[in-house]
Amino acid sequence: MEYDERLALFRQTRLNPFDRGEEEDGPQGGKTPPQHDARPELFSGSRTHSSDRTMDLGLAEDHFSRPMGSFVASDIEQLKLAIEECKKLILELPEHSERQKDTVVKLIHLRLKLQELKDPEEDEPNLRILLEHRFSKEKSKSVKQTCDKCSTIIWGLIQTWYTCTGCYYRCHSKCMNMITKPCVRSKVSHQSEYELSICPEIGLDRQDYRCAECRTPISLRGVPSEARQCDYTGQYYCSTCHWNDTAIVPARVIHNWEFEPRKVCRSSMRYLALMMSRPVLKLKEINPLLFNFVEELVEIRKLRQDILLMKPYFITCKEAMEARLLLQLQDRQHFVENDDMYSLQDLIDISSGRLSCSLTEIHTTFAKHIKLDCERCQAKGFVCELCKEGDILFPFDSHTSVCHECSAVFHRDCYYDNSTTCPRCARMTERKQDDDVKDA
């Protein structure tokens, strides 16, 4: 009976947000029940289990389930009043006491219910398409995300939020209709190239003293909004479009071999992230002198050239195809297609030394298969026709030279010391002449 008495007192204090009874609607007979201060009674007694706390809070009954039909405005008002009551009670109770902890639990439940009434999840679609964004509703309850539109924290526990599957733009559900930025991935698909000028600034006056993206008024004095420069585009942005994020700028890498991260706007940061692994940089055309000053680039170029010479062996070797040796370069597919295209990630890994180590290991594995493990590949080797001595030669050996006309392989010293033409080319020319004579 003690629990029933406490539950009756709890309901009389009007802390239950769904108790729609009015104060003037007293019991039949016109008698008004005596009003008691329910706060001390509500949390009296010792509590050792969470179920006891739930009973004392009046939560054993399903007060927080959605009633049949739609909510009216009074439900939200009652929840707000109940929340304010809980806040006052928390301040009055002894700090770190059991009663204060129980009241905090109740406050959390009330706030969750209030947010559910304001922003019901069941009304939100799982996929929304807007300005080429493909927004997918997130289920993560992490609080480490920030809305890209309003720049506030996304409380995943009580708020609905979306992420673009293309450019990873994140925003609240309530901010969706205010988005003005198109998806950056569409730009990557249609225009896969970098700005190769270092911070191409045009000045605030050319921007009419407005943000280059959202056109908000800005100035270097911070009135009405601070002007922040993007080191990639050279333009100025407001604090909503430029969060002082940092990224490695491709132009500085290509021209100065500089990898220090610079401040860029949000859209540039996403664009650079999506372009990071795309091989769109042809260094020998953009800055051929870079190979004279960066020894690592010369080493990587030689390894890539050797791998291209090994590729014909693998695509005609059954054992190599079964072992899928070329898949060791699946993360850098362009390495088995050409030797002059680089991605920004390639240059970063070259500078750190990671690419040299991994590519040398792959090169050793490929060479071992051709020269030692596979008899079929060994049979495709060459004998130097100039000296006719020594071991079997392969075009990727460091001490060999390859004829540009017939692809025959010779010792490097023999090839450059020989003043005559390539013996294989001479035979092919003689054979062709004999065929012409016979046809005549």
PDB file of C-alpha atoms in Angstrom, residues 20-309:
ATOM      1  CA  ARG A  20      -4.733  16.059 -18.482  1.00  0.00           C
ATOM      2  CA  GLY A  21      -6.932  16.572 -15.453  1.00  0.00           C
ATOM      3  CA  GLU A  22      -7.497  20.177 -14.353  1.00  0.00           C
ATOM      4  CA  GLU A  23      -7.099  21.425 -10.828  1.00  0.00           C
ATOM      5  CA  GLU A  24     -10.725  22.467 -10.626  1.00  0.00           C
ATOM      6  CA  ASP A  25     -11.900  18.949 -11.563  1.00  0.00           C
ATOM      7  CA  GLY A  26     -11.789  17.575  -8.038  1.00  0.00           C
ATOM      8  CA  PRO A  27     -13.277  14.318  -6.798  1.00  0.00           C
ATOM      9  CA  GLN A  28     -16.986  13.863  -6.956  1.00  0.00           C
ATOM     10  CA  GLY A  29     -18.814  15.570  -4.135  1.00  0.00           C
ATOM     11  CA  GLY A  30     -16.881  18.825  -4.527  1.00  0.00           C
ATOM     12  CA  LYS A  31     -14.245  17.884  -1.964  1.00  0.00           C
ATOM     13  CA  THR A  32     -10.767  18.986  -2.713  1.00  0.00           C
ATOM     14  CA  PRO A  33      -8.108  16.535  -1.572  1.00  0.00           C
ATOM     15  CA  PRO A  34      -5.481  17.947   0.735  1.00  0.00           C
ATOM     16  CA  GLN A  35      -2.349  19.113  -1.102  1.00  0.00           C
ATOM     17  CA  HIS A  36       0.904  17.639   0.175  1.00  0.00           C
ATOM     18  CA  ASP A  37       4.490  18.403  -0.644  1.00  0.00           C
ATOM     19  CA  ALA A  38       5.247  15.239  -2.589  1.00  0.00           C
ATOM     20  CA  ARG A  39       8.918  15.891  -3.156  1.00  0.00           C
ATOM     21  CA  PRO A  40      10.249  14.487   0.118  1.00  0.00           C
ATOM     22  CA  GLU A  41       7.864  11.557  -0.053  1.00  0.00           C
ATOM     23  CA  LEU A  42       8.593  10.854  -3.668  1.00  0.00           C
ATOM     24  CA  PHE A  43      12.190   9.900  -2.982  1.00  0.00           C
ATOM     25  CA  SER A  44      11.948   8.701   0.609  1.00  0.00           C
ATOM     26  CA  GLY A  45      13.273   5.369   1.710  1.00  0.00           C
ATOM     27  CA  SER A  46      16.381   3.459   0.686  1.00  0.00           C
ATOM     28  CA  ARG A  47      16.870   2.355  -2.929  1.00  0.00           C
ATOM     29  CA  THR A  48      19.204  -0.388  -3.938  1.00  0.00           C
ATOM     30  CA  HIS A  49      17.879  -1.387  -7.366  1.00  0.00           C
ATOM     31  CA  SER A  50      17.051   0.520 -10.521  1.00  0.00           C
ATOM     32  CA  SER A  51      13.576  -1.032 -10.524  1.00  0.00           C
ATOM     33  CA  ASP A  52      12.897   0.591  -7.128  1.00  0.00           C
ATOM     34  CA  ARG A  53      13.934   3.931  -8.571  1.00  0.00           C
ATOM     35  CA  THR A  54      11.527   3.475 -11.447  1.00  0.00           C
ATOM     36  CA  MET A  55       8.651   2.754  -9.067  1.00  0.00           C
ATOM     37  CA  ASP A  56       9.460   5.760  -6.907  1.00  0.00           C
ATOM     38  CA  LEU A  57       9.545   7.977  -9.991  1.00  0.00           C
ATOM     39  CA  GLY A  58       6.130   6.806 -11.090  1.00  0.00           C
ATOM     40  CA  LEU A  59       7.588   5.297 -14.246  1.00  0.00           C
ATOM     41  CA  ALA A  60       6.393   1.754 -13.622  1.00  0.00           C
ATOM     42  CA  GLU A  61       3.282   2.648 -15.579  1.00  0.00           C
ATOM     43  CA  ASP A  62       3.650   3.478 -19.255  1.00  0.00           C
ATOM     44  CA  HIS A  63       3.460   7.251 -18.900  1.00  0.00           C
ATOM     45  CA  PHE A  64       5.873   7.840 -21.797  1.00  0.00           C
ATOM     46  CA  SER A  65       4.235   5.819 -24.573  1.00  0.00           C
ATOM     47  CA  ARG A  66       2.453   7.697 -27.337  1.00  0.00           C
ATOM     48  CA  PRO A  67      -1.332   7.824 -26.641  1.00  0.00           C
ATOM     49  CA  MET A  68      -3.788   7.007 -29.380  1.00  0.00           C
ATOM     50  CA  GLY A  69      -4.324   9.894 -31.785  1.00  0.00           C
ATOM     51  CA  SER A  70      -2.173  12.971 -32.360  1.00  0.00           C
ATOM     52  CA  PHE A  71      -0.710  15.160 -29.630  1.00  0.00           C
ATOM     53  CA  VAL A  72      -2.074  18.625 -29.048  1.00  0.00           C
ATOM     54  CA  ALA A  73      -0.118  21.686 -28.022  1.00  0.00           C
ATOM     55  CA  SER A  74      -0.916  21.206 -24.322  1.00  0.00           C
ATOM     56  CA  ASP A  75       1.117  17.975 -24.248  1.00  0.00           C
ATOM     57  CA  ILE A  76       4.287  19.850 -25.171  1.00  0.00           C
ATOM     58  CA  GLU A  77       3.490  22.592 -22.650  1.00  0.00           C
ATOM     59  CA  GLN A  78       2.958  20.043 -19.882  1.00  0.00           C
ATOM     60  CA  LEU A  79       6.269  18.381 -20.739  1.00  0.00           C
ATOM     61  CA  LYS A  80       8.036  21.728 -20.534  1.00  0.00           C
ATOM     62  CA  LEU A  81       6.489  22.417 -17.122  1.00  0.00           C
ATOM     63  CA  ALA A  82       7.496  18.975 -15.889  1.00  0.00           C
ATOM     64  CA  ILE A  83      11.059  19.557 -17.130  1.00  0.00           C
ATOM     65  CA  GLU A  84      11.279  22.864 -15.263  1.00  0.00           C
ATOM     66  CA  GLU A  85      10.004  21.174 -12.104  1.00  0.00           C
ATOM     67  CA  CYS A  86      12.687  18.504 -12.394  1.00  0.00           C
ATOM     68  CA  LYS A  87      15.391  21.148 -12.886  1.00  0.00           C
ATOM     69  CA  LYS A  88      14.318  22.984  -9.734  1.00  0.00           C
ATOM     70  CA  LEU A  89      14.164  19.753  -7.760  1.00  0.00           C
ATOM     71  CA  ILE A  90      17.672  18.746  -8.882  1.00  0.00           C
ATOM     72  CA  LEU A  91      19.067  22.024  -7.554  1.00  0.00           C
ATOM     73  CA  GLU A  92      17.263  21.620  -4.212  1.00  0.00           C
ATOM     74  CA  LEU A  93      18.323  18.028  -3.528  1.00  0.00           C
ATOM     75  CA  PRO A  94      21.697  17.170  -1.922  1.00  0.00           C
ATOM     76  CA  GLU A  95      24.485  16.902  -4.466  1.00  0.00           C
ATOM     77  CA  HIS A  96      25.446  13.352  -5.590  1.00  0.00           C
ATOM     78  CA  SER A  97      22.568  11.896  -3.585  1.00  0.00           C
ATOM     79  CA  GLU A  98      20.483   8.961  -4.767  1.00  0.00           C
ATOM     80  CA  ARG A  99      17.378  11.153  -4.951  1.00  0.00           C
ATOM     81  CA  GLN A 100      19.178  13.645  -7.180  1.00  0.00           C
ATOM     82  CA  LYS A 101      20.323  10.842  -9.527  1.00  0.00           C
ATOM     83  CA  ASP A 102      16.760   9.560  -9.784  1.00  0.00           C
ATOM     84  CA  THR A 103      15.512  13.016 -10.674  1.00  0.00           C
ATOM     85  CA  VAL A 104      18.168  13.343 -13.398  1.00  0.00           C
ATOM     86  CA  VAL A 105      16.960  10.049 -14.894  1.00  0.00           C
ATOM     87  CA  LYS A 106      13.405  11.401 -14.974  1.00  0.00           C
ATOM     88  CA  LEU A 107      14.612  14.651 -16.574  1.00  0.00           C
ATOM     89  CA  ILE A 108      16.308  12.687 -19.371  1.00  0.00           C
ATOM     90  CA  HIS A 109      13.128  10.733 -20.069  1.00  0.00           C
ATOM     91  CA  LEU A 110      11.068  13.897 -20.216  1.00  0.00           C
ATOM     92  CA  ARG A 111      13.472  15.591 -22.604  1.00  0.00           C
ATOM     93  CA  LEU A 112      13.546  12.571 -24.896  1.00  0.00           C
ATOM     94  CA  LYS A 113       9.758  12.528 -25.028  1.00  0.00           C
ATOM     95  CA  LEU A 114       9.654  16.274 -25.729  1.00  0.00           C
ATOM     96  CA  GLN A 115      12.099  15.915 -28.619  1.00  0.00           C
ATOM     97  CA  GLU A 116      10.104  12.979 -29.990  1.00  0.00           C
ATOM     98  CA  LEU A 117       6.965  15.139 -30.073  1.00  0.00           C
ATOM     99  CA  LYS A 118       8.785  17.998 -31.801  1.00  0.00           C
ATOM    100  CA  ASP A 119      10.684  15.863 -34.336  1.00  0.00           C
ATOM    101  CA  PRO A 120       9.080  12.399 -34.787  1.00  0.00           C
ATOM    102  CA  GLU A 121      11.497  10.037 -36.550  1.00  0.00           C
ATOM    103  CA  GLU A 122       8.814   7.991 -38.246  1.00  0.00           C
ATOM    104  CA  ASP A 123       7.919  10.964 -40.450  1.00  0.00           C
ATOM    105  CA  GLU A 124      11.447  11.207 -41.888  1.00  0.00           C
ATOM    106  CA  PRO A 125      12.347   9.242 -45.067  1.00  0.00           C
ATOM    107  CA  ASN A 126      15.493   7.116 -45.119  1.00  0.00           C
ATOM    108  CA  LEU A 127      16.777   8.654 -48.378  1.00  0.00           C
ATOM    109  CA  ARG A 128      16.451  12.207 -49.649  1.00  0.00           C
ATOM    110  CA  ILE A 129      17.896  13.718 -52.855  1.00  0.00           C
ATOM    111  CA  LEU A 130      18.641  17.443 -52.902  1.00  0.00           C
ATOM    112  CA  LEU A 131      21.029  19.471 -55.136  1.00  0.00           C
ATOM    113  CA  GLU A 132      22.654  16.208 -56.358  1.00  0.00           C
ATOM    114  CA  HIS A 133      23.211  15.163 -52.722  1.00  0.00           C
ATOM    115  CA  ARG A 134      21.988  11.681 -51.813  1.00  0.00           C
ATOM    116  CA  PHE A 135      21.185  12.049 -48.131  1.00  0.00           C
ATOM    117  CA  SER A 136      20.863   8.890 -46.080  1.00  0.00           C
ATOM    118  CA  LYS A 137      19.349   8.978 -42.602  1.00  0.00           C
ATOM    119  CA  GLU A 138      21.902   8.080 -39.946  1.00  0.00           C
ATOM    120  CA  LYS A 139      21.306   5.736 -37.038  1.00  0.00           C
ATOM    121  CA  SER A 140      24.486   6.586 -35.133  1.00  0.00           C
ATOM    122  CA  LYS A 141      23.962   8.111 -31.686  1.00  0.00           C
ATOM    123  CA  SER A 142      27.399   9.760 -31.635  1.00  0.00           C
ATOM    124  CA  VAL A 143      27.562  13.363 -30.452  1.00  0.00           C
ATOM    125  CA  LYS A 144      30.877  14.087 -32.180  1.00  0.00           C
ATOM    126  CA  GLN A 145      29.271  15.231 -35.447  1.00  0.00           C
ATOM    127  CA  THR A 146      28.631  18.847 -36.438  1.00  0.00           C
ATOM    128  CA  CYS A 147      25.941  20.110 -38.790  1.00  0.00           C
ATOM    129  CA  ASP A 148      27.543  21.572 -41.933  1.00  0.00           C
ATOM    130  CA  LYS A 149      24.661  23.983 -42.384  1.00  0.00           C
ATOM    131  CA  CYS A 150      24.097  25.550 -38.954  1.00  0.00           C
ATOM    132  CA  SER A 151      27.542  24.694 -37.477  1.00  0.00           C
ATOM    133  CA  THR A 152      26.039  23.288 -34.267  1.00  0.00           C
ATOM    134  CA  ILE A 153      26.463  19.867 -32.665  1.00  0.00           C
ATOM    135  CA  ILE A 154      24.234  17.038 -33.865  1.00  0.00           C
ATOM    136  CA  TRP A 155      22.776  15.263 -30.834  1.00  0.00           C
ATOM    137  CA  GLY A 156      22.242  11.871 -32.415  1.00  0.00           C
ATOM    138  CA  LEU A 157      20.405  10.530 -29.392  1.00  0.00           C
ATOM    139  CA  ILE A 158      17.452  12.889 -29.802  1.00  0.00           C
ATOM    140  CA  GLN A 159      17.858  14.470 -33.271  1.00  0.00           C
ATOM    141  CA  THR A 160      17.387  13.102 -36.766  1.00  0.00           C
ATOM    142  CA  TRP A 161      20.314  13.781 -39.095  1.00  0.00           C
ATOM    143  CA  TYR A 162      21.470  12.883 -42.592  1.00  0.00           C
ATOM    144  CA  THR A 163      24.789  12.280 -44.383  1.00  0.00           C
ATOM    145  CA  CYS A 164      25.371  12.611 -48.115  1.00  0.00           C
ATOM    146  CA  THR A 165      26.728   9.316 -49.428  1.00  0.00           C
ATOM    147  CA  GLY A 166      28.742  11.184 -52.072  1.00  0.00           C
ATOM    148  CA  CYS A 167      30.514  14.057 -50.310  1.00  0.00           C
ATOM    149  CA  TYR A 168      29.737  13.207 -46.642  1.00  0.00           C
ATOM    150  CA  TYR A 169      27.902  16.491 -46.043  1.00  0.00           C
ATOM    151  CA  ARG A 170      26.163  16.203 -42.640  1.00  0.00           C
ATOM    152  CA  CYS A 171      23.165  18.162 -41.429  1.00  0.00           C
ATOM    153  CA  HIS A 172      20.118  18.115 -39.173  1.00  0.00           C
ATOM    154  CA  SER A 173      16.819  17.060 -40.635  1.00  0.00           C
ATOM    155  CA  LYS A 174      15.475  20.530 -39.837  1.00  0.00           C
ATOM    156  CA  CYS A 175      18.326  22.126 -41.872  1.00  0.00           C
ATOM    157  CA  MET A 176      17.713  20.129 -45.052  1.00  0.00           C
ATOM    158  CA  ASN A 177      15.500  22.722 -46.734  1.00  0.00           C
ATOM    159  CA  MET A 178      18.085  25.472 -46.131  1.00  0.00           C
ATOM    160  CA  ILE A 179      20.966  23.750 -47.989  1.00  0.00           C
ATOM    161  CA  THR A 180      22.345  25.748 -50.914  1.00  0.00           C
ATOM    162  CA  LYS A 181      25.625  23.882 -51.566  1.00  0.00           C
ATOM    163  CA  PRO A 182      25.551  21.277 -54.365  1.00  0.00           C
ATOM    164  CA  CYS A 183      27.242  17.926 -53.901  1.00  0.00           C
ATOM    165  CA  VAL A 184      31.014  18.140 -54.415  1.00  0.00           C
ATOM    166  CA  ARG A 185      31.156  14.644 -55.909  1.00  0.00           C
ATOM    167  CA  SER A 186      29.329  15.898 -59.005  1.00  0.00           C
ATOM    168  CA  LYS A 187      32.161  18.389 -59.511  1.00  0.00           C
ATOM    169  CA  VAL A 188      34.710  15.587 -59.143  1.00  0.00           C
ATOM    170  CA  SER A 189      32.850  13.526 -61.759  1.00  0.00           C
ATOM    171  CA  HIS A 190      32.613  16.339 -64.306  1.00  0.00           C
ATOM    172  CA  GLN A 191      35.854  18.231 -63.603  1.00  0.00           C
ATOM    173  CA  SER A 192      38.625  16.002 -62.250  1.00  0.00           C
ATOM    174  CA  GLU A 193      41.415  18.527 -62.086  1.00  0.00           C
ATOM    175  CA  TYR A 194      43.196  20.653 -59.513  1.00  0.00           C
ATOM    176  CA  GLU A 195      43.770  24.357 -59.231  1.00  0.00           C
ATOM    177  CA  LEU A 196      47.527  24.453 -59.911  1.00  0.00           C
ATOM    178  CA  SER A 197      48.169  28.099 -59.006  1.00  0.00           C
ATOM    179  CA  ILE A 198      49.307  28.755 -55.448  1.00  0.00           C
ATOM    180  CA  CYS A 199      46.536  30.606 -53.589  1.00  0.00           C
ATOM    181  CA  PRO A 200      45.153  32.524 -56.593  1.00  0.00           C
ATOM    182  CA  GLU A 201      43.752  35.472 -54.621  1.00  0.00           C
ATOM    183  CA  ILE A 202      41.534  38.009 -56.427  1.00  0.00           C
ATOM    184  CA  GLY A 203      40.756  40.272 -53.463  1.00  0.00           C
ATOM    185  CA  LEU A 204      37.667  40.994 -51.393  1.00  0.00           C
ATOM    186  CA  ASP A 205      36.658  43.885 -53.633  1.00  0.00           C
ATOM    187  CA  ARG A 206      36.285  41.507 -56.608  1.00  0.00           C
ATOM    188  CA  GLN A 207      34.000  39.423 -54.395  1.00  0.00           C
ATOM    189  CA  ASP A 208      31.927  42.501 -53.537  1.00  0.00           C
ATOM    190  CA  TYR A 209      32.909  41.938 -49.883  1.00  0.00           C
ATOM    191  CA  ARG A 210      30.723  38.840 -49.750  1.00  0.00           C
ATOM    192  CA  CYS A 211      31.349  35.162 -49.056  1.00  0.00           C
ATOM    193  CA  ALA A 212      32.345  33.379 -52.264  1.00  0.00           C
ATOM    194  CA  GLU A 213      29.851  30.600 -51.524  1.00  0.00           C
ATOM    195  CA  CYS A 214      26.794  31.853 -49.624  1.00  0.00           C
ATOM    196  CA  ARG A 215      27.191  35.575 -50.444  1.00  0.00           C
ATOM    197  CA  THR A 216      27.047  36.645 -46.794  1.00  0.00           C
ATOM    198  CA  PRO A 217      28.598  40.106 -46.185  1.00  0.00           C
ATOM    199  CA  ILE A 218      32.154  39.720 -44.799  1.00  0.00           C
ATOM    200  CA  SER A 219      35.165  41.888 -44.004  1.00  0.00           C
ATOM    201  CA  LEU A 220      38.695  41.491 -42.674  1.00  0.00           C
ATOM    202  CA  ARG A 221      37.676  43.425 -39.560  1.00  0.00           C
ATOM    203  CA  GLY A 222      35.128  40.757 -38.675  1.00  0.00           C
ATOM    204  CA  VAL A 223      32.103  43.030 -39.075  1.00  0.00           C
ATOM    205  CA  PRO A 224      29.476  41.790 -39.794  1.00  0.00           C
ATOM    206  CA  SER A 225      31.287  38.469 -40.327  1.00  0.00           C
ATOM    207  CA  GLU A 226      34.958  37.477 -40.399  1.00  0.00           C
ATOM    208  CA  ALA A 227      36.517  36.945 -43.832  1.00  0.00           C
ATOM    209  CA  ARG A 228      38.561  33.731 -43.962  1.00  0.00           C
ATOM    210  CA  GLN A 229      40.755  32.901 -46.944  1.00  0.00           C
ATOM    211  CA  CYS A 230      40.892  29.450 -48.515  1.00  0.00           C
ATOM    212  CA  ASP A 231      44.466  28.612 -49.509  1.00  0.00           C
ATOM    213  CA  TYR A 232      43.260  26.320 -52.306  1.00  0.00           C
ATOM    214  CA  THR A 233      40.862  28.650 -54.157  1.00  0.00           C
ATOM    215  CA  GLY A 234      42.345  31.940 -52.922  1.00  0.00           C
ATOM    216  CA  GLN A 235      38.844  33.272 -52.238  1.00  0.00           C
ATOM    217  CA  TYR A 236      37.340  34.556 -48.997  1.00  0.00           C
ATOM    218  CA  TYR A 237      34.522  32.866 -47.084  1.00  0.00           C
ATOM    219  CA  CYS A 238      32.386  33.477 -44.004  1.00  0.00           C
ATOM    220  CA  SER A 239      32.799  31.512 -40.768  1.00  0.00           C
ATOM    221  CA  THR A 240      29.867  29.254 -41.694  1.00  0.00           C
ATOM    222  CA  CYS A 241      31.484  28.137 -44.972  1.00  0.00           C
ATOM    223  CA  HIS A 242      35.073  28.155 -43.653  1.00  0.00           C
ATOM    224  CA  TRP A 243      35.753  26.341 -40.351  1.00  0.00           C
ATOM    225  CA  ASN A 244      39.544  26.751 -40.477  1.00  0.00           C
ATOM    226  CA  ASP A 245      39.946  23.125 -41.559  1.00  0.00           C
ATOM    227  CA  THR A 246      43.369  22.265 -42.927  1.00  0.00           C
ATOM    228  CA  ALA A 247      44.412  20.205 -45.946  1.00  0.00           C
ATOM    229  CA  ILE A 248      47.477  19.637 -48.120  1.00  0.00           C
ATOM    230  CA  VAL A 249      47.274  21.909 -51.166  1.00  0.00           C
ATOM    231  CA  PRO A 250      48.290  20.222 -54.474  1.00  0.00           C
ATOM    232  CA  ALA A 251      49.736  23.388 -56.038  1.00  0.00           C
ATOM    233  CA  ARG A 252      52.190  23.812 -53.175  1.00  0.00           C
ATOM    234  CA  VAL A 253      53.247  20.170 -53.456  1.00  0.00           C
ATOM    235  CA  ILE A 254      53.872  20.296 -57.202  1.00  0.00           C
ATOM    236  CA  HIS A 255      55.695  23.622 -57.313  1.00  0.00           C
ATOM    237  CA  ASN A 256      57.405  23.747 -53.897  1.00  0.00           C
ATOM    238  CA  TRP A 257      57.320  20.105 -52.701  1.00  0.00           C
ATOM    239  CA  GLU A 258      55.603  21.492 -49.584  1.00  0.00           C
ATOM    240  CA  PHE A 259      53.252  19.287 -47.582  1.00  0.00           C
ATOM    241  CA  GLU A 260      52.288  21.582 -44.728  1.00  0.00           C
ATOM    242  CA  PRO A 261      48.468  21.604 -44.298  1.00  0.00           C
ATOM    243  CA  ARG A 262      46.860  24.961 -45.053  1.00  0.00           C
ATOM    244  CA  LYS A 263      43.492  26.414 -44.063  1.00  0.00           C
ATOM    245  CA  VAL A 264      40.778  25.686 -46.618  1.00  0.00           C
ATOM    246  CA  CYS A 265      37.012  26.136 -46.771  1.00  0.00           C
ATOM    247  CA  ARG A 266      34.593  23.266 -46.232  1.00  0.00           C
ATOM    248  CA  SER A 267      33.796  22.694 -49.902  1.00  0.00           C
ATOM    249  CA  SER A 268      37.515  22.686 -50.832  1.00  0.00           C
ATOM    250  CA  MET A 269      38.270  20.258 -48.037  1.00  0.00           C
ATOM    251  CA  ARG A 270      35.635  17.806 -49.327  1.00  0.00           C
ATOM    252  CA  TYR A 271      36.804  18.231 -52.925  1.00  0.00           C
ATOM    253  CA  LEU A 272      40.445  17.574 -52.008  1.00  0.00           C
ATOM    254  CA  ALA A 273      39.436  14.537 -49.955  1.00  0.00           C
ATOM    255  CA  LEU A 274      37.506  13.027 -52.879  1.00  0.00           C
ATOM    256  CA  MET A 275      40.333  13.808 -55.316  1.00  0.00           C
ATOM    257  CA  MET A 276      43.087  12.486 -53.044  1.00  0.00           C
ATOM    258  CA  SER A 277      43.484   9.095 -54.778  1.00  0.00           C
ATOM    259  CA  ARG A 278      42.697  10.156 -58.345  1.00  0.00           C
ATOM    260  CA  PRO A 279      45.760  10.028 -60.690  1.00  0.00           C
ATOM    261  CA  VAL A 280      45.336  13.364 -62.452  1.00  0.00           C
ATOM    262  CA  LEU A 281      48.820  14.882 -61.995  1.00  0.00           C
ATOM    263  CA  LYS A 282      51.212  14.529 -64.955  1.00  0.00           C
ATOM    264  CA  LEU A 283      54.368  15.764 -63.310  1.00  0.00           C
ATOM    265  CA  LYS A 284      56.644  15.691 -66.353  1.00  0.00           C
ATOM    266  CA  GLU A 285      54.354  18.239 -68.027  1.00  0.00           C
ATOM    267  CA  ILE A 286      53.399  20.349 -65.006  1.00  0.00           C
ATOM    268  CA  ASN A 287      56.850  20.592 -63.406  1.00  0.00           C
ATOM    269  CA  PRO A 288      59.523  18.371 -65.046  1.00  0.00           C
ATOM    270  CA  LEU A 289      62.298  20.011 -63.011  1.00  0.00           C
ATOM    271  CA  LEU A 290      60.894  18.414 -59.873  1.00  0.00           C
ATOM    272  CA  PHE A 291      62.638  15.144 -60.791  1.00  0.00           C
ATOM    273  CA  ASN A 292      66.002  16.934 -60.632  1.00  0.00           C
ATOM    274  CA  PHE A 293      65.511  17.920 -56.998  1.00  0.00           C
ATOM    275  CA  VAL A 294      63.530  15.007 -55.504  1.00  0.00           C
ATOM    276  CA  GLU A 295      65.514  11.770 -55.649  1.00  0.00           C
ATOM    277  CA  GLU A 296      62.558   9.729 -54.365  1.00  0.00           C
ATOM    278  CA  LEU A 297      60.567  10.622 -57.469  1.00  0.00           C
ATOM    279  CA  VAL A 298      63.306   9.241 -59.726  1.00  0.00           C
ATOM    280  CA  GLU A 299      63.377   6.003 -57.735  1.00  0.00           C
ATOM    281  CA  ILE A 300      59.604   5.577 -57.907  1.00  0.00           C
ATOM    282  CA  ARG A 301      59.575   6.319 -61.647  1.00  0.00           C
ATOM    283  CA  LYS A 302      62.179   3.579 -62.247  1.00  0.00           C
ATOM    284  CA  LEU A 303      60.186   1.053 -60.194  1.00  0.00           C
ATOM    285  CA  ARG A 304      57.016   1.901 -62.114  1.00  0.00           C
ATOM    286  CA  GLN A 305      58.787   1.520 -65.440  1.00  0.00           C
ATOM    287  CA  ASP A 306      60.075  -1.910 -64.373  1.00  0.00           C
ATOM    288  CA  ILE A 307      56.574  -2.994 -63.322  1.00  0.00           C
ATOM    289  CA  LEU A 308      55.232  -2.010 -66.744  1.00  0.00           C
ATOM    290  CA  LEU A 309      57.940  -4.185 -68.330  1.00  0.00           C
TER     291      LEU A 309
END
